[in-house]
Amino acid sequence: MISTEIERELAQATQLQRQGQGARAAEIYRKVLKLSPKIAPAHYNLALLLKDQGKPAAADKAFKSALKCSPEYVMAWTAYARFLSDRGRHRDAVRASIRAAHLQELSGPAVQELADRLKAAGRSDLGSIGEDALLLCLGRRDVSGDGTILAVLTRLLAHPALKKLLSPGIGKDTSEKLLEEPRAAAAFFAALTEPMVAAAFTSLILPLREVEQLLIFARRVAQKSQMKIPIEALAVLALQIDLAEYALPTGESSNGAPSDELRAAVFSALMAPLDPKAAASLLEKHKEALVTKRYTRELLLRQGPEKLRERLLKDKLIVLSASADDVSHKVQAQYEESPYPRWRGLRSGGEVTLPALVKSLFPGLVIPKLKNAPKVLIAGCGTGRHALRTIRRIIGADVTAIDLSRTSLAYACRQAEDLGIKLRFAQADITALPDDLGRFDLIECCGVLHHMADPEAAWKGLIRHLAPHGLMKIALYSENARQDVVAVHQLVGDKLSTLDLDDVRHLRQQLLALSEDHPAAPVTRELDFYSLSGCRDFLFHQQEQRFDLSRIGGALKNMNLEFFGFEFADPRPLAAYRQRFPQDISAQNLANWAEIEIGSPTLFRGMYQFWCRPLS
Ligand SMILES: C[S@@+](CC[C@H](N)C(=O)[O-])C[C@H]1O[C@@H](n2cnc3c(N)ncnc32)[C@H](O)[C@@H]1O
């Protein structure tokens, strides 16, 4: 029981802490703890202060005391996990984060937090706790697991039945020979249905050339083998091939399909997607048998009913404007055939108001007149992840999302339905927006303008749809960061504009065969390289322009826009800027950024992502 006096002291200390008067606040916490050593919030707040004061050992002790006094203290477990993670103590961080997640009944935000800890852990050895954590994170619709890929690959590379087959740099011949050995093959197919391995193969694209090689051989062995490979192992394999959208080279089909209908379907799905109606009817017909075959069921579900629903949603889409010029036609055709990205889990957590979000991104600036429940336009929403994330991220956001591609929009609508998120989708060309589209407090146009004939003109057109004091978030390709892609374009030459999907498959194999020191080789280490739509978007786009900071500076000036700064997923670039230019607290100077970019040309690999608004 906390006395009123102590409560008052704690309130005063918390206020001082918020005002940045850490030393005085710490004094009060210590005084309170001397009188009542079991007050968990006092230990917890003291831990935060000590952490900020650069006293990790004392902070660690204070976190532990808080958790000893109150073992169900969620906030303290979460903060402790982050603290440990920042200090490279990844195994302990993941353990603490699992604890926090369970205390929150494995809610989306709590499991997302755990996925973030796994991301920070990268390739660290997490022991068996890593597997427990991955099993909680993978395959959830309300959690983005993409950040856990390194942790996943690390576990797979250590797996007894996989490690030889996936050993880095293993040649094609060796890998194929290994898998032809019946015992190794049996162990491999048995491993596929182990919970962690199956979760990895069925929920994430595994972006490793050795995995791709293995998929090709495993598919061949499965086709030729007399061995009775369990249908569920085949389904796991097919789900990974499906996630990569059949980017593998087209292989030979099996001679003589199995007589069992379900087995025949799974075999067929190793080579090409099933006909959606056929998949849906198998799902219905074998409902009972499929109760015990979760991966086969999942495969039929993804290739059947999900696709059929998208077709229906596509027919119902509102059209605001159709493709307005040649470039828009070509770009639309690409995304109709290859909607991108084919995401599955949506990031949870981190909800804030627009003013709070902007403040957290640009703490050094005062940006007045921001709406609390903003009207938002996502211009070029693709398959919807961006729009759905914005609606989740910004409290009260009323979102309209437009794109050229009806197939992409249909994917987005289906995902929104599945996640129970409400927003408006419509087909429209950004270069020909109707006047009555309305005015928006925030327009986000990310990864889109550089696919147009005249990006600056389209950007200017969007400004007409800003409400007074409205903000823009723009993301554009960096010339410096995409030099490996430029090298790919040089290899492909004039054929770039006429590539079909088989050409993309073929070119992928050529790129995988390049020597490590070839300027185009780095592209094979990117996630997007490992799916067909990703690879098209990343490497073989119908229309691509790249920017540098002087072109962006010129556009901002011409359009009379005030630049607020870059948004990074990772805090390190900003820290590097502050260290180099300590006098420029707001980090808004593009010339300074250009200098930093010279030193690290891939700094903006994730695009120049920045916020701006018209000068009033
Ligand atoms: C790389 S995707 C990016 C999607 C989304 N912003 C994201 O970050 O996931 C580019 C999208 O821009 C769309 N796009 C390109 N030009 C467009 C235009 N003129 N009008 C509307 N959408 C366009 C494409 O159809 C495609 O879906």
XYZ file of C-alpha atoms and ligand atoms in Angstrom:
643
model
C 0.000 0.000 0.000
C 1.487 3.354 -1.063
C 0.877 6.230 1.349
C -0.506 9.535 0.071
C 2.747 11.201 0.971
C 4.774 8.771 -1.144
C 2.285 9.070 -3.981
C 2.763 12.822 -3.956
C 6.546 12.447 -4.000
C 6.387 10.005 -6.900
C 4.136 12.331 -8.899
C 6.548 15.187 -8.335
C 9.523 13.050 -9.373
C 7.753 11.894 -12.545
C 6.997 15.472 -13.469
C 10.615 16.518 -12.907
C 11.735 13.564 -15.011
C 9.434 14.693 -17.855
C 10.814 18.206 -17.599
C 14.317 16.853 -18.030
C 15.373 17.395 -14.406
C 16.706 13.882 -14.040
C 19.085 14.442 -11.152
C 16.388 15.911 -8.876
C 13.919 13.203 -9.872
C 16.465 10.471 -9.107
C 17.043 11.961 -5.679
C 13.344 11.693 -4.867
C 13.072 8.113 -6.163
C 16.017 7.117 -3.990
C 14.498 8.810 -0.955
C 11.175 7.032 -1.550
C 12.911 3.679 -1.999
C 14.797 4.101 1.252
C 11.483 4.420 3.064
C 9.613 1.825 0.991
C 12.008 -0.406 -0.937
C 9.252 -2.354 -2.698
C 7.757 0.398 -4.827
C 8.221 -0.995 -8.333
C 7.459 2.246 -10.287
C 10.172 4.073 -8.346
C 12.735 1.395 -9.304
C 11.466 1.432 -12.891
C 11.643 5.211 -13.331
C 15.029 5.270 -11.701
C 16.173 2.599 -14.168
C 15.078 4.785 -17.076
C 16.922 7.762 -15.630
C 20.081 5.781 -15.011
C 19.943 4.415 -18.547
C 19.663 7.953 -19.949
C 22.530 9.062 -17.710
C 24.744 6.363 -19.271
C 24.915 4.177 -16.155
C 23.982 0.763 -17.549
C 25.053 -1.381 -14.591
C 22.993 0.682 -12.141
C 20.067 0.795 -14.582
C 20.172 -2.979 -14.965
C 20.019 -3.390 -11.199
C 17.095 -0.978 -10.943
C 15.139 -2.776 -13.716
C 15.685 -6.073 -11.914
C 14.496 -4.594 -8.630
C 11.362 -3.243 -10.315
C 10.592 -6.654 -11.773
C 11.310 -8.425 -8.495
C 8.848 -6.161 -6.694
C 6.271 -6.542 -9.438
C 6.826 -9.589 -11.678
C 3.843 -8.681 -13.876
C 5.001 -5.152 -14.652
C 4.550 -5.111 -18.449
C 6.058 -1.687 -19.078
C 9.165 -2.605 -17.123
C 9.613 -5.930 -18.995
C 9.234 -4.125 -22.330
C 11.661 -1.339 -21.434
C 14.112 -3.834 -19.934
C 13.995 -5.897 -23.140
C 14.816 -2.805 -25.220
C 17.573 -1.831 -22.804
C 19.163 -5.284 -23.054
C 18.759 -5.333 -26.814
C 20.493 -1.938 -27.161
C 23.411 -3.377 -25.222
C 23.736 -6.461 -27.404
C 22.399 -8.815 -24.710
C 20.021 -10.306 -27.226
C 19.216 -13.622 -25.603
C 18.161 -11.909 -22.350
C 16.313 -9.233 -24.327
C 14.286 -11.817 -26.222
C 13.524 -13.678 -22.995
C 12.267 -10.454 -21.362
C 10.232 -9.587 -24.427
C 8.586 -13.030 -24.485
C 7.611 -12.462 -20.874
C 6.092 -9.074 -21.752
C 4.240 -10.602 -24.702
C 2.676 -13.346 -22.572
C 1.640 -10.820 -19.935
C -0.220 -8.986 -22.730
C -1.880 -12.176 -23.926
C 0.200 -12.167 -27.083
C -1.501 -9.062 -28.462
C -0.336 -7.788 -31.886
C 1.726 -4.875 -30.525
C 3.368 -7.074 -27.876
C 4.371 -9.730 -30.406
C 5.526 -7.019 -32.836
C 7.781 -5.728 -30.071
C 9.215 -9.235 -29.752
C 9.732 -9.388 -33.526
C 11.639 -6.101 -33.249
C 13.889 -7.597 -30.596
C 14.553 -10.538 -32.925
C 15.369 -8.084 -35.685
C 17.880 -6.332 -33.438
C 19.389 -9.710 -32.572
C 20.205 -10.334 -36.260
C 22.433 -13.383 -36.477
C 23.165 -13.632 -32.732
C 22.966 -17.057 -31.201
C 19.760 -17.024 -29.173
C 19.698 -20.707 -28.264
C 16.316 -22.367 -27.909
C 14.689 -19.123 -26.775
C 15.119 -17.893 -30.364
C 12.955 -20.716 -31.597
C 10.272 -20.033 -28.958
C 10.237 -16.378 -29.997
C 10.048 -17.087 -33.716
C 7.157 -19.462 -33.190
C 5.247 -16.650 -31.493
C 5.989 -14.130 -34.256
C 5.809 -16.005 -37.527
C 2.662 -16.393 -39.557
C 0.594 -13.758 -37.749
C -1.506 -11.407 -39.847
C -1.180 -8.609 -37.276
C 2.618 -8.778 -37.023
C 5.223 -8.017 -39.672
C 7.829 -10.747 -39.464
C 10.108 -9.458 -42.240
C 12.599 -8.100 -39.715
C 13.093 -11.562 -38.232
C 14.568 -12.993 -41.443
C 18.174 -13.030 -40.207
C 17.143 -14.738 -36.978
C 15.165 -17.278 -39.019
C 18.016 -17.982 -41.429
C 20.442 -18.348 -38.533
C 18.232 -21.057 -36.985
C 17.758 -22.825 -40.310
C 21.486 -22.800 -41.015
C 22.090 -24.468 -37.666
C 19.442 -27.162 -38.146
C 20.991 -30.676 -38.289
C 19.010 -31.716 -41.379
C 19.509 -28.426 -43.222
C 22.898 -27.074 -42.318
C 24.929 -29.058 -44.862
C 22.415 -28.416 -47.614
C 22.410 -24.688 -46.885
C 26.065 -24.200 -46.053
C 27.143 -20.819 -47.463
C 28.509 -20.998 -50.977
C 27.685 -24.706 -51.398
C 27.955 -25.527 -55.090
C 24.956 -26.713 -57.072
C 26.452 -30.142 -57.676
C 27.287 -30.770 -54.039
C 23.890 -29.659 -52.870
C 22.115 -31.838 -55.437
C 24.264 -34.882 -54.639
C 23.592 -34.457 -50.934
C 19.865 -34.438 -51.501
C 20.013 -37.479 -53.742
C 21.265 -39.461 -50.789
C 18.025 -41.115 -49.474
C 18.759 -40.640 -45.778
C 19.601 -36.956 -46.175
C 16.496 -36.462 -48.311
C 14.278 -38.209 -45.751
C 15.724 -36.065 -42.942
C 15.198 -32.920 -45.011
C 11.562 -33.651 -45.833
C 10.899 -34.649 -42.207
C 12.427 -31.349 -41.008
C 10.071 -29.352 -43.222
C 7.106 -30.087 -40.983
C 8.864 -29.284 -37.696
C 7.020 -26.258 -36.263
C 9.785 -23.651 -36.594
C 10.991 -24.787 -39.994
C 7.427 -24.978 -41.299
C 6.576 -21.556 -39.855
C 9.611 -20.074 -41.601
C 8.994 -21.726 -44.973
C 5.295 -20.914 -45.008
C 5.339 -17.316 -43.818
C 8.524 -15.630 -45.053
C 10.401 -15.486 -48.314
C 13.795 -16.938 -47.408
C 16.171 -14.711 -49.370
C 19.214 -16.910 -49.805
C 20.606 -18.412 -53.001
C 21.313 -21.668 -51.139
C 17.629 -21.919 -50.145
C 16.577 -21.304 -53.731
C 18.982 -23.987 -54.949
C 17.614 -26.374 -52.363
C 14.033 -25.690 -53.431
C 14.899 -26.528 -57.030
C 16.533 -29.835 -56.091
C 13.936 -30.760 -53.486
C 11.220 -30.216 -56.056
C 13.086 -32.442 -58.512
C 13.739 -35.158 -55.924
C 10.085 -35.064 -54.900
C 8.998 -35.467 -58.521
C 11.345 -38.352 -59.251
C 11.389 -40.039 -55.897
C 9.814 -43.376 -55.189
C 10.011 -42.377 -51.546
C 6.616 -41.586 -50.007
C 7.194 -37.970 -49.044
C 4.470 -36.798 -46.641
C 1.976 -34.495 -48.350
C 2.425 -31.895 -45.608
C 6.168 -31.632 -46.295
C 5.405 -31.092 -49.970
C 2.843 -28.444 -49.071
C 5.414 -26.583 -46.956
C 7.763 -26.625 -49.929
C 5.006 -25.435 -52.256
C 4.066 -22.604 -49.885
C 7.643 -21.276 -49.959
C 7.694 -21.515 -53.752
C 4.328 -19.722 -53.831
C 5.609 -16.909 -51.564
C 8.419 -16.367 -54.079
C 5.721 -16.338 -56.786
C 7.358 -19.169 -58.721
C 10.517 -17.177 -59.348
C 12.409 -20.475 -59.713
C 13.314 -21.613 -63.199
C 10.385 -23.533 -64.697
C 11.091 -27.221 -64.132
C 9.975 -30.465 -65.695
C 6.544 -31.689 -64.561
C 6.217 -35.051 -62.913
C 5.583 -38.098 -65.032
C 2.431 -39.722 -63.871
C 0.460 -37.717 -61.351
C -0.384 -39.470 -58.075
C -3.883 -40.936 -58.000
C -4.705 -39.176 -54.707
C -6.376 -35.898 -55.722
C -4.934 -33.752 -52.932
C -1.448 -35.118 -53.404
C -1.660 -34.481 -57.133
C -2.696 -30.880 -56.454
C 0.220 -30.293 -54.091
C 2.654 -31.796 -56.603
C 1.248 -29.566 -59.263
C 1.584 -26.494 -56.978
C 5.314 -27.165 -56.744
C 5.570 -26.161 -60.394
C 2.845 -23.531 -60.958
C -0.083 -22.004 -59.063
C -3.297 -24.017 -59.078
C -6.370 -22.814 -60.856
C -8.177 -20.818 -58.123
C -11.562 -22.447 -58.734
C -10.047 -25.936 -58.684
C -8.175 -25.151 -55.461
C -11.342 -23.795 -53.845
C -13.371 -26.833 -54.805
C -10.701 -29.236 -53.459
C -10.777 -27.306 -50.218
C -14.515 -27.788 -49.981
C -14.530 -31.417 -51.097
C -11.760 -32.544 -48.696
C -12.797 -30.357 -45.780
C -12.625 -33.213 -43.287
C -9.345 -34.718 -44.441
C -7.788 -31.252 -44.398
C -8.493 -30.720 -40.703
C -5.276 -32.620 -39.966
C -3.340 -31.198 -42.923
C -2.857 -27.550 -42.056
C -0.201 -26.744 -44.657
C -2.062 -28.404 -47.523
C -5.145 -26.518 -46.430
C -3.219 -23.247 -46.267
C -1.840 -23.808 -49.760
C -5.317 -24.395 -51.191
C -6.662 -21.404 -49.297
C -4.005 -19.043 -50.635
C -4.273 -20.269 -54.205
C -8.064 -20.695 -54.167
C -10.489 -18.595 -52.100
C -8.027 -15.736 -51.507
C -7.537 -15.305 -55.259
C -11.259 -15.668 -55.996
C -12.140 -13.005 -53.453
C -9.599 -10.662 -55.016
C -11.255 -11.172 -58.413
C -14.623 -10.181 -56.968
C -13.185 -7.158 -55.193
C -11.421 -6.083 -58.377
C -14.727 -5.998 -60.242
C -16.219 -3.701 -57.610
C -13.423 -1.095 -57.602
C -14.310 2.556 -58.105
C -12.537 4.221 -61.054
C -11.579 7.880 -60.642
C -9.325 8.085 -63.695
C -7.684 5.577 -66.026
C -4.030 5.535 -67.157
C -3.441 8.898 -68.745
C -0.283 8.469 -70.830
C 2.022 5.876 -72.359
C 4.202 5.588 -69.293
C 1.181 5.077 -67.033
C -0.074 2.379 -69.432
C 3.211 0.486 -69.307
C 3.536 0.854 -65.543
C -0.037 -0.247 -64.992
C 0.503 -3.317 -67.188
C 3.543 -4.303 -65.096
C 1.679 -4.079 -61.792
C -1.452 -5.754 -63.164
C 0.707 -8.774 -63.930
C 3.001 -8.428 -60.910
C 1.305 -6.570 -58.053
C 3.898 -5.642 -55.466
C 4.560 -6.200 -52.611
C 2.766 -9.480 -51.817
C 2.917 -8.891 -48.108
C 1.246 -11.016 -45.435
C 1.687 -9.552 -41.920
C 0.926 -5.931 -41.040
C 3.070 -4.167 -38.474
C 1.239 -3.555 -35.165
C 1.708 -0.957 -32.474
C 3.137 2.538 -32.260
C -0.183 4.370 -32.685
C 0.122 8.147 -32.303
C -1.662 11.321 -33.331
C -0.298 13.135 -36.387
C 1.159 16.003 -34.289
C 2.847 13.478 -31.974
C 4.215 11.498 -34.913
C 5.682 14.608 -36.535
C 7.148 15.700 -33.203
C 8.800 12.323 -32.720
C 10.267 12.439 -36.233
C 11.495 16.031 -36.023
C 11.944 16.823 -32.330
C 13.952 19.968 -33.039
C 11.156 21.646 -35.045
C 7.923 23.346 -34.162
C 5.449 22.467 -36.901
C 2.148 24.123 -36.070
C -1.412 23.597 -37.267
C -1.418 19.831 -37.655
C -4.767 18.036 -37.570
C -5.537 15.514 -34.868
C -7.810 13.390 -37.057
C -6.299 14.008 -40.493
C -7.705 13.217 -43.911
C -4.956 11.245 -45.629
C -4.342 10.397 -49.279
C -2.047 7.492 -50.089
C -1.076 8.215 -53.683
C 0.142 4.959 -55.235
C -0.879 2.538 -52.496
C 0.128 -0.612 -54.382
C -1.057 -3.721 -52.553
C -2.140 -1.717 -49.524
C 0.445 -2.353 -46.830
C 1.479 1.273 -46.823
C -2.113 2.570 -46.566
C -3.167 0.072 -43.914
C -0.090 0.784 -41.862
C -0.763 4.534 -42.042
C -4.340 4.059 -40.882
C -3.063 1.972 -37.970
C -0.133 4.278 -37.220
C -1.948 7.634 -37.171
C -4.812 7.793 -34.697
C -8.043 8.976 -36.289
C -6.656 8.951 -39.848
C -9.367 8.929 -42.508
C -7.592 7.308 -45.447
C -8.228 7.280 -49.188
C -5.837 5.085 -51.160
C -5.409 5.201 -54.929
C -3.348 3.313 -57.462
C -3.201 2.597 -61.184
C -3.222 -1.155 -60.796
C -6.562 -2.871 -60.212
C -4.902 -6.179 -59.285
C -2.805 -4.426 -56.647
C -5.884 -2.626 -55.317
C -7.816 -5.899 -55.167
C -5.020 -7.455 -53.087
C -5.148 -4.389 -50.825
C -8.950 -4.614 -50.434
C -8.753 -8.300 -49.512
C -6.082 -7.633 -46.896
C -8.123 -4.732 -45.455
C -11.159 -7.017 -45.219
C -9.133 -9.747 -43.506
C -7.673 -7.295 -41.007
C -11.007 -5.543 -40.437
C -9.626 -2.124 -41.412
C -11.909 0.435 -43.053
C -10.683 2.851 -45.746
C -11.527 3.867 -49.329
C -9.697 2.386 -52.303
C -10.026 3.643 -55.871
C -8.271 3.298 -59.203
C -6.725 6.570 -60.348
C -3.755 7.923 -62.255
C -1.893 10.448 -60.097
C -1.127 12.413 -63.240
C -4.847 12.851 -63.956
C -6.611 13.279 -60.627
C -10.174 14.577 -60.708
C -10.627 18.010 -59.106
C -13.356 16.722 -56.819
C -11.008 14.181 -55.195
C -10.912 16.579 -52.254
C -8.241 18.127 -50.043
C -6.050 16.201 -47.597
C -4.167 17.054 -44.411
C -1.482 14.547 -45.324
C -0.521 13.115 -48.705
C 1.899 10.202 -48.738
C 3.459 9.279 -52.066
C 6.190 6.721 -51.470
C 8.053 4.799 -54.135
C 5.745 6.080 -56.872
C 6.779 9.404 -58.438
C 10.033 7.984 -59.826
C 7.939 5.623 -61.983
C 6.443 8.518 -63.942
C 7.469 10.401 -67.057
C 7.623 13.717 -65.192
C 7.830 13.118 -61.415
C 8.070 16.805 -60.526
C 4.918 17.636 -62.499
C 3.002 14.825 -60.779
C 4.288 15.994 -57.384
C 3.080 19.511 -58.178
C -0.305 18.088 -59.149
C -0.602 16.431 -55.755
C 0.037 19.726 -53.973
C -3.267 20.993 -55.432
C -4.988 18.374 -53.259
C -3.420 19.509 -49.997
C -5.671 21.143 -47.403
C -4.351 24.376 -45.828
C -1.246 23.493 -43.735
C -1.319 19.986 -45.210
C 1.840 17.854 -45.101
C 3.491 15.579 -47.635
C 5.563 12.485 -47.154
C 7.525 11.631 -50.299
C 9.910 8.752 -51.028
C 12.193 8.695 -54.076
C 14.932 6.424 -55.410
C 18.509 7.514 -54.822
C 20.925 7.347 -57.773
C 23.855 6.660 -55.441
C 22.119 3.879 -53.566
C 21.055 2.027 -56.723
C 24.327 1.646 -58.575
C 24.046 -2.151 -58.497
C 20.620 -1.831 -60.137
C 22.140 0.473 -62.765
C 24.699 -2.280 -63.422
C 21.823 -4.756 -63.933
C 20.222 -2.354 -66.425
C 23.503 -2.168 -68.308
C 23.642 -5.962 -68.498
C 20.089 -6.202 -69.803
C 20.347 -3.324 -72.272
C 17.437 -2.531 -74.606
C 15.526 -5.681 -73.672
C 14.519 -4.055 -70.382
C 11.238 -2.701 -71.726
C 10.075 -5.973 -73.269
C 10.848 -8.541 -70.585
C 8.203 -11.130 -69.767
C 8.038 -13.255 -66.618
C 10.107 -16.065 -68.121
C 12.795 -13.568 -69.072
C 12.811 -12.380 -65.453
C 13.246 -15.983 -64.245
C 16.067 -16.488 -66.685
C 17.816 -13.227 -65.834
C 17.600 -13.994 -62.123
C 19.627 -17.155 -62.710
C 22.182 -15.193 -64.743
C 22.534 -12.689 -61.926
C 22.946 -15.473 -59.375
C 25.796 -16.837 -61.484
C 27.764 -13.539 -61.467
C 31.013 -13.426 -59.567
C 30.824 -11.829 -56.133
C 32.840 -8.806 -57.254
C 30.575 -7.935 -60.210
C 28.950 -4.495 -59.689
C 25.496 -6.070 -60.140
C 26.090 -8.933 -57.666
C 24.825 -7.085 -54.524
C 21.262 -7.206 -55.882
C 21.154 -10.953 -55.212
C 21.461 -10.260 -51.500
C 18.209 -8.285 -51.291
C 14.844 -9.646 -50.194
C 13.114 -8.327 -53.319
C 15.388 -10.369 -55.545
C 13.724 -13.551 -54.250
C 10.171 -12.998 -55.494
C 8.990 -12.447 -59.006
C 7.078 -9.209 -58.402
C 9.827 -7.972 -56.073
C 12.476 -8.654 -58.673
C 10.504 -6.860 -61.396
C 9.866 -3.866 -59.178
C 13.442 -3.748 -57.916
C 15.434 -4.528 -61.053
C 13.401 -4.620 -64.214
C 10.964 -1.752 -63.968
C 9.250 -0.396 -67.063
C 9.976 3.149 -65.946
C 12.520 4.274 -63.409
C 14.112 7.596 -62.626
C 16.602 8.176 -59.865
C 17.183 11.308 -57.835
C 20.053 12.974 -56.080
C 19.809 15.520 -53.317
C 20.393 18.482 -55.594
C 17.437 17.462 -57.794
C 15.288 17.110 -54.668
C 16.499 20.474 -53.383
C 15.641 22.064 -56.735
C 12.137 20.548 -56.747
C 11.459 21.732 -53.187
C 12.557 25.221 -54.142
C 10.548 25.347 -57.362
C 7.431 24.156 -55.640
C 7.951 26.485 -52.693
C 8.015 23.622 -50.209
C 9.505 23.665 -46.747
C 11.661 20.599 -46.076
C 11.264 19.099 -42.578
C 13.745 16.259 -42.771
C 14.235 12.592 -43.568
C 12.472 9.704 -41.911
C 14.664 6.672 -41.270
C 13.658 3.266 -39.930
C 17.040 3.077 -38.237
C 18.349 5.827 -35.892
C 21.973 5.472 -37.028
C 22.000 7.811 -40.070
C 20.640 10.644 -37.986
C 23.181 9.947 -35.259
C 25.957 10.017 -37.895
C 24.660 13.362 -39.189
C 24.544 14.872 -35.691
C 28.040 13.714 -34.964
C 29.372 15.272 -38.187
C 27.264 18.432 -38.051
C 26.584 18.988 -34.348
C 25.609 22.616 -34.940
C 22.690 21.610 -37.215
C 20.290 20.190 -34.627
C 17.376 19.960 -37.054
C 19.358 17.948 -39.667
C 17.616 19.781 -42.503
C 20.584 20.837 -44.599
C 20.540 18.915 -47.897
C 24.103 19.927 -48.769
C 25.282 18.368 -45.506
C 23.288 15.223 -46.246
C 24.873 15.087 -49.707
C 28.298 15.069 -48.045
C 27.257 12.239 -45.759
C 25.871 10.330 -48.735
C 29.205 10.556 -50.556
C 30.795 8.729 -47.618
C 28.049 6.106 -47.480
C 26.450 5.790 -50.891
C 23.844 3.217 -49.823
C 22.574 5.374 -46.954
C 19.324 5.999 -48.834
C 18.924 2.443 -50.140
C 15.481 2.525 -48.554
C 14.832 5.692 -50.659
C 14.990 9.379 -49.769
C 11.957 9.455 -47.480
C 11.132 12.953 -46.344
C 8.388 15.245 -45.109
C 7.591 18.714 -46.421
C 4.782 21.211 -46.885
C 4.059 24.390 -48.849
C 5.569 27.493 -47.294
C 2.754 29.661 -46.068
C 6.571 0.216 -55.760
S 4.852 0.321 -55.654
C 4.748 1.173 -54.122
C 3.466 0.936 -53.413
C 3.340 1.548 -52.022
N 3.453 2.970 -52.002
C 4.295 0.927 -51.055
O 5.162 1.632 -50.543
O 4.171 -0.278 -50.792
C 4.507 1.578 -56.826
C 3.029 1.734 -57.082
O 2.830 2.983 -57.723
C 1.766 2.846 -58.611
N 1.841 3.910 -59.626
C 2.834 4.168 -60.478
N 2.514 5.220 -61.271
C 1.288 5.645 -60.886
C 0.405 6.662 -61.305
N 0.715 7.450 -62.319
N -0.768 6.790 -60.672
C -1.117 5.964 -59.665
N -0.327 4.967 -59.218
C 0.854 4.808 -59.828
C 1.970 1.462 -59.199
O 0.793 0.956 -59.774
C 2.448 0.676 -57.992
O 1.424 -0.007 -57.363
